[in-house]
Short mmCIF file of C-alpha atoms and ligand atoms in Angstrom, two decimals:
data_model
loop_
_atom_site.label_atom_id
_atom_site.label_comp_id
_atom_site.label_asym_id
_atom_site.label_seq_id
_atom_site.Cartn_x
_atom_site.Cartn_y
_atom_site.Cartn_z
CA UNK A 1 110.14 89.53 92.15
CA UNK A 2 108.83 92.87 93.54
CA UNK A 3 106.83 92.98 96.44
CA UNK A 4 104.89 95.94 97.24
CA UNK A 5 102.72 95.90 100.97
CA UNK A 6 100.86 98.71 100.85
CA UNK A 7 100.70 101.30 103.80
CA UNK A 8 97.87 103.71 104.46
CA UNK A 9 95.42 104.08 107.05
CA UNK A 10 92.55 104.11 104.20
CA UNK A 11 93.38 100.72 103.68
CA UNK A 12 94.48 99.64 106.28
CA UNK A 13 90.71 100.87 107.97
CA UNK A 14 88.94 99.18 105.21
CA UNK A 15 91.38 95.86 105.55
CA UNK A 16 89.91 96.28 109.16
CA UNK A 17 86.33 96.01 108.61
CA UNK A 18 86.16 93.12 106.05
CA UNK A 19 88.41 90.77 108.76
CA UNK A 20 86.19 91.09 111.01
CA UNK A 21 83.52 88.16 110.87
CA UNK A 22 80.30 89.89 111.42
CA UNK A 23 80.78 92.21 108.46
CA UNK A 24 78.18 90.40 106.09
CA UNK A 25 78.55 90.26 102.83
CA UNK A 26 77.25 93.15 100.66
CA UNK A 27 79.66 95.55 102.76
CA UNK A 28 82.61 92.85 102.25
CA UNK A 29 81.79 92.92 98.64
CA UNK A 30 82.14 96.81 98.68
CA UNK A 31 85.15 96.90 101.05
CA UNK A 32 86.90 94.65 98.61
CA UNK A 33 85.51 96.64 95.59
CA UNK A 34 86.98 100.08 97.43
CA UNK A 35 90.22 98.02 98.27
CA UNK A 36 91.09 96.80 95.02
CA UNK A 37 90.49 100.53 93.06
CA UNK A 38 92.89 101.61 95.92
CA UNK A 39 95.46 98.49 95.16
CA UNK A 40 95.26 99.17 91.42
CA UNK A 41 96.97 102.27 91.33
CA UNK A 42 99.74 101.06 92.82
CA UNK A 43 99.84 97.95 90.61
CA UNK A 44 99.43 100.23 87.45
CA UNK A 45 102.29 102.39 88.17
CA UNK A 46 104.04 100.65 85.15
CA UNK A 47 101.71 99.93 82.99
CA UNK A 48 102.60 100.89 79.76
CA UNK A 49 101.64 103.89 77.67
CA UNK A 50 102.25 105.62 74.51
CA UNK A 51 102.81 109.70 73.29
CA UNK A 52 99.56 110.59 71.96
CA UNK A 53 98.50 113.96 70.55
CA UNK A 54 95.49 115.80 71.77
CA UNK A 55 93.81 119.32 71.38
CA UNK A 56 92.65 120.99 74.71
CA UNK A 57 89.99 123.93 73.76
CA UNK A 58 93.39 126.25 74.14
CA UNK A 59 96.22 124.74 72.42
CA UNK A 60 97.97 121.34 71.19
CA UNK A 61 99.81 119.40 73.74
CA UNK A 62 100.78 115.81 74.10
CA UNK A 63 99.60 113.27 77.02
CA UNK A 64 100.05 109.30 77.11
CA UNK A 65 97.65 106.40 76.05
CA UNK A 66 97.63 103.42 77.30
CA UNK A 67 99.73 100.98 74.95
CA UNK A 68 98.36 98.45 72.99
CA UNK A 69 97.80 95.73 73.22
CA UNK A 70 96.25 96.36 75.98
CA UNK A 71 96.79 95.00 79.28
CA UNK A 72 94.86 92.00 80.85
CA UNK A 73 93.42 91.37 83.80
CA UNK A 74 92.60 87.83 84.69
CA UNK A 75 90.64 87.27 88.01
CA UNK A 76 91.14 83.52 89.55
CA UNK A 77 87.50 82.43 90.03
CA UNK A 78 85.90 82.22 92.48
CA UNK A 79 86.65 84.97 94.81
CA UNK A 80 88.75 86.62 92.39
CA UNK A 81 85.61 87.96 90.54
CA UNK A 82 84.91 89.92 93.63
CA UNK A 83 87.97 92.03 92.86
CA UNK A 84 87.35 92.65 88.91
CA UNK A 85 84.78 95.88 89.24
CA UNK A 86 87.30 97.53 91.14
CA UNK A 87 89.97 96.92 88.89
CA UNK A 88 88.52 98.08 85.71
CA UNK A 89 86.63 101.11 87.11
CA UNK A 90 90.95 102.21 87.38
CA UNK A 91 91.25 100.42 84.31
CA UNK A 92 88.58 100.87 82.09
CA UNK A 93 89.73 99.88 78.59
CA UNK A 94 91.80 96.72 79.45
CA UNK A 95 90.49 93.05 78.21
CA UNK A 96 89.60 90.38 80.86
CA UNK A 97 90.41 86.85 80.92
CA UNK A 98 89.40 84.24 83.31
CA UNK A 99 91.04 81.37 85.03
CA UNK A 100 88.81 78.95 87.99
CA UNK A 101 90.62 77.64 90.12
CA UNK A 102 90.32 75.45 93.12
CA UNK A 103 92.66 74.32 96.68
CA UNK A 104 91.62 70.96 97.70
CA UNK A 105 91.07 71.92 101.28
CA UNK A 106 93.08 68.19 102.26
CA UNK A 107 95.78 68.42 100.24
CA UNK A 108 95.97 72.31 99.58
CA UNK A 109 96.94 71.78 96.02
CA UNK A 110 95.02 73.91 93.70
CA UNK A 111 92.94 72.75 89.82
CA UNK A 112 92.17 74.37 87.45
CA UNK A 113 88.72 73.78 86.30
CA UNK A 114 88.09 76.96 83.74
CA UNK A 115 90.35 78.71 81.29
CA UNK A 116 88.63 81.66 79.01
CA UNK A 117 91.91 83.23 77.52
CA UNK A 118 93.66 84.75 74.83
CA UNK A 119 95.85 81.44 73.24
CA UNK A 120 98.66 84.28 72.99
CA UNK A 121 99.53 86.40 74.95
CA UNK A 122 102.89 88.01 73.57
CA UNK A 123 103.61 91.27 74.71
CA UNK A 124 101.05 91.39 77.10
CA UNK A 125 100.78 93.02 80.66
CA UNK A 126 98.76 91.09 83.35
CA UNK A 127 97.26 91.77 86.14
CA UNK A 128 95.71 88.59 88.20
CA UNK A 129 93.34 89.36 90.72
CA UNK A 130 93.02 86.89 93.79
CA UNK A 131 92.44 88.08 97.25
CA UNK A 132 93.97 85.44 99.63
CA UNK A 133 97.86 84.54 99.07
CA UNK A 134 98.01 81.38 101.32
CA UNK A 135 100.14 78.47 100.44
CA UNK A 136 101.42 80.56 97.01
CA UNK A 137 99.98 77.07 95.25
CA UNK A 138 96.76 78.94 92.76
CA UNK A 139 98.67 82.39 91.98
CA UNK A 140 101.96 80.36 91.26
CA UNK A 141 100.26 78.55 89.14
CA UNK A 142 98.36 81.16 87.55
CA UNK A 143 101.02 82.89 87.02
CA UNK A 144 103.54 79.91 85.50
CA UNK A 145 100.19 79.83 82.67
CA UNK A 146 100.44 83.05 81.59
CA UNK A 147 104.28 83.05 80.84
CA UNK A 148 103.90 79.90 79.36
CA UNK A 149 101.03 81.80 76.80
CA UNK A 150 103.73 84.96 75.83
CA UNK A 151 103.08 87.36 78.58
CA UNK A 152 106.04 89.51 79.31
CA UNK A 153 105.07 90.95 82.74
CA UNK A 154 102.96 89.58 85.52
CA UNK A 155 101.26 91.53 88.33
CA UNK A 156 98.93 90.34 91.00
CA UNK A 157 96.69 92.26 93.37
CA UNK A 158 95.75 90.03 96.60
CA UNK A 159 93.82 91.70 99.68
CA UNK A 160 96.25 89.61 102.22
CA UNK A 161 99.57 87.50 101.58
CA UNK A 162 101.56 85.10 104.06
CA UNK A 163 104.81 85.08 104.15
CA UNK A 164 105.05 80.97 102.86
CA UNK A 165 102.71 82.31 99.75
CA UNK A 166 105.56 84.75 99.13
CA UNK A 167 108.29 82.17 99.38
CA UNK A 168 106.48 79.84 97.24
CA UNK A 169 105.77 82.25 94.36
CA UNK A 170 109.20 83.59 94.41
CA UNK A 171 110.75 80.61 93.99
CA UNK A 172 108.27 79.01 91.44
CA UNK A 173 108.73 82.14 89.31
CA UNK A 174 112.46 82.13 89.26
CA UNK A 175 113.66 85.39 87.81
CA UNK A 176 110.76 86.62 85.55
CA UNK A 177 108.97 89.86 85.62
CA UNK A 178 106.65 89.60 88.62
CA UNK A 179 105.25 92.33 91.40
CA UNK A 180 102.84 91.05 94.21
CA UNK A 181 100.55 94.13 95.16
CA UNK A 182 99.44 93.23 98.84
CA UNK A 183 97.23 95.03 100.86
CA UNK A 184 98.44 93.43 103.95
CA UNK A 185 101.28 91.21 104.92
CA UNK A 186 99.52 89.16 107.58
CA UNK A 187 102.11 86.39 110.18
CA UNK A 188 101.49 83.23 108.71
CA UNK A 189 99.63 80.13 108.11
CA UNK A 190 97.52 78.16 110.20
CA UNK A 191 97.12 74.17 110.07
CA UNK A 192 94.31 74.51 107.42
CA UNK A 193 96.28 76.95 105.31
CA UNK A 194 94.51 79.56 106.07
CA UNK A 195 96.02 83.14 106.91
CA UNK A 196 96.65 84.06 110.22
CA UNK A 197 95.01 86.53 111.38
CA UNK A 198 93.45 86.45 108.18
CA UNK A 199 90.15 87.02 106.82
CA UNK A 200 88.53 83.28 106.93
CA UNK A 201 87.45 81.85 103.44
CA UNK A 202 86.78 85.18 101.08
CA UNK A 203 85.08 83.09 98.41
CA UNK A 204 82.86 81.80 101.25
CA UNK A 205 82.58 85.48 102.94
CA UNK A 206 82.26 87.21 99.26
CA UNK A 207 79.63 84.80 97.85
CA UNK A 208 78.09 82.52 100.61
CA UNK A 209 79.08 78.93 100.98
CA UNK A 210 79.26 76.45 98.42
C1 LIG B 316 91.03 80.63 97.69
C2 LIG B 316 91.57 81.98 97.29
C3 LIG B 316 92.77 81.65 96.45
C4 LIG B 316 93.28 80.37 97.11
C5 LIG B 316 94.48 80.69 97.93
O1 LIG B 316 90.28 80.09 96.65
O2 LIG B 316 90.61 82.77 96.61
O3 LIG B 316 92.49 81.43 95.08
O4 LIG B 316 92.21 79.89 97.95
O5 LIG B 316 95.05 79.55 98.49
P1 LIG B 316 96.50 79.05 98.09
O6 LIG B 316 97.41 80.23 98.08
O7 LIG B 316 96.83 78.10 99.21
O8 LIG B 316 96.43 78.36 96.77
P2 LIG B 316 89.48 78.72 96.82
O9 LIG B 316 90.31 77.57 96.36
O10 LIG B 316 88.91 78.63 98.20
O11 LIG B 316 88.32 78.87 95.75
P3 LIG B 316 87.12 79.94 95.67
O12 LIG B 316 87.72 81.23 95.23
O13 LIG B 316 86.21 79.34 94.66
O14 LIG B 316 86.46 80.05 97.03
N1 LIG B 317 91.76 80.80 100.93
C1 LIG B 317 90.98 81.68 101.60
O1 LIG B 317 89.88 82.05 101.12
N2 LIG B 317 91.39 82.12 102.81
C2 LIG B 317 92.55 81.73 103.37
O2 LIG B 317 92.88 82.19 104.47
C3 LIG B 317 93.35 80.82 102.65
C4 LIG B 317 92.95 80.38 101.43
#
């Protein structure tokens, strides 16, 4: 598994603004908007794309497409959704899919209450979307579905990742064709499993409380 943490000022300004807690919502949404456009092209760096043929008003010259079929990106409802503009304004001709998911704040162990995907997914490239890697419990097992449907390669965007998140998706994954696209590698989990220092509850800060 690849893990990429990125490192610029840009983001790591923007990362800034949405921790703190009196940034209210409509800038968070837009902070996480801007931060997931800025993610994206790092996560795209392999996406795949074709030779195609085009004529510029001066000559004939070739460029790329991007490869069919076309990549995927799944945001993990709820606070995944908040991420999904951003990645298809980079992204603009891939299909969407959706998972819900949801940690039991006791036990920590995520369910999955909502599935709206392709049955097969063969030769696809993914890209999940969910901004807080805590216990490594809903991307694991978001990502575990979509190599059990055919994908071949899995890449998630998160805002902020703990270490224990990491561990635990590593090892669940075991081998297959994963990057993890952080913006920030925060120190580690509190008793709640939440990240440390963290950003609180994004669904919560993203979409009000439930
Ligand atoms: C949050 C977050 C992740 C998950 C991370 O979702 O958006 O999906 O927790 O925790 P984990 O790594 O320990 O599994 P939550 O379950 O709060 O649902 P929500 O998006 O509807 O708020
Ligand atoms: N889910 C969140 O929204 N925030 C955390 O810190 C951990 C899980």
């Amino acid at each position: 598994m690849r893990v990429h943490v990125a490192d610029h000022p840009l983001i790591t300004h923007k990362l800034t603004v949405l921790r703190d807690k009196n940034t209210p919502s409509p800038v968070f949404r837009a902070l996480t908007e801007e931060l997931v456009t800025l993610l994206a092209y790092e996560a795209t760096r392999a996406v795949r794309v074709e030779p195609r043929q085009i004529e510029t008003p001066v000559t004939t010259t070739t460029g790329v497409a991007i490869s069919k079929p076309k990549p995927l990106v799944v945001p993990i409802l709820r606070a995944g959704l908040g991420m999904l503009e951003g990645m298809v304004k980079l992204m603009p001709t891939a299909e969407v899919g959706f998972l819900g998911m949801v940690r039991d704040e006791e036990t920590l162990q995520p369910t999955t209450y909502a599935e709206r995907l392709p049955d097969d997914l063969s030769d696809r490239q993914c890209f999940v979307l969910d901004p807080m890697l805590a216990t490594g419990g809903s991307l694991g097992t978001a990502i575990d579905f979509l190599f059990k449907r055919g994908a071949v390669d899995v890449t998630a965007i998160c805002i902020l990742g703990a270490p224990e998140g990491i561990a635990a998706v590593e090892k669940l994954v075991d081998g297959r064709d994963v990057t993890l696209v952080l913006g920030a590698l925060d120190e580690r989990l509190n008793e709640n499993g939440y990240i440390v220092p963290g950003l609180g509850d994004a669904g919560d800060r993203l979409y009000g409380t439930v």
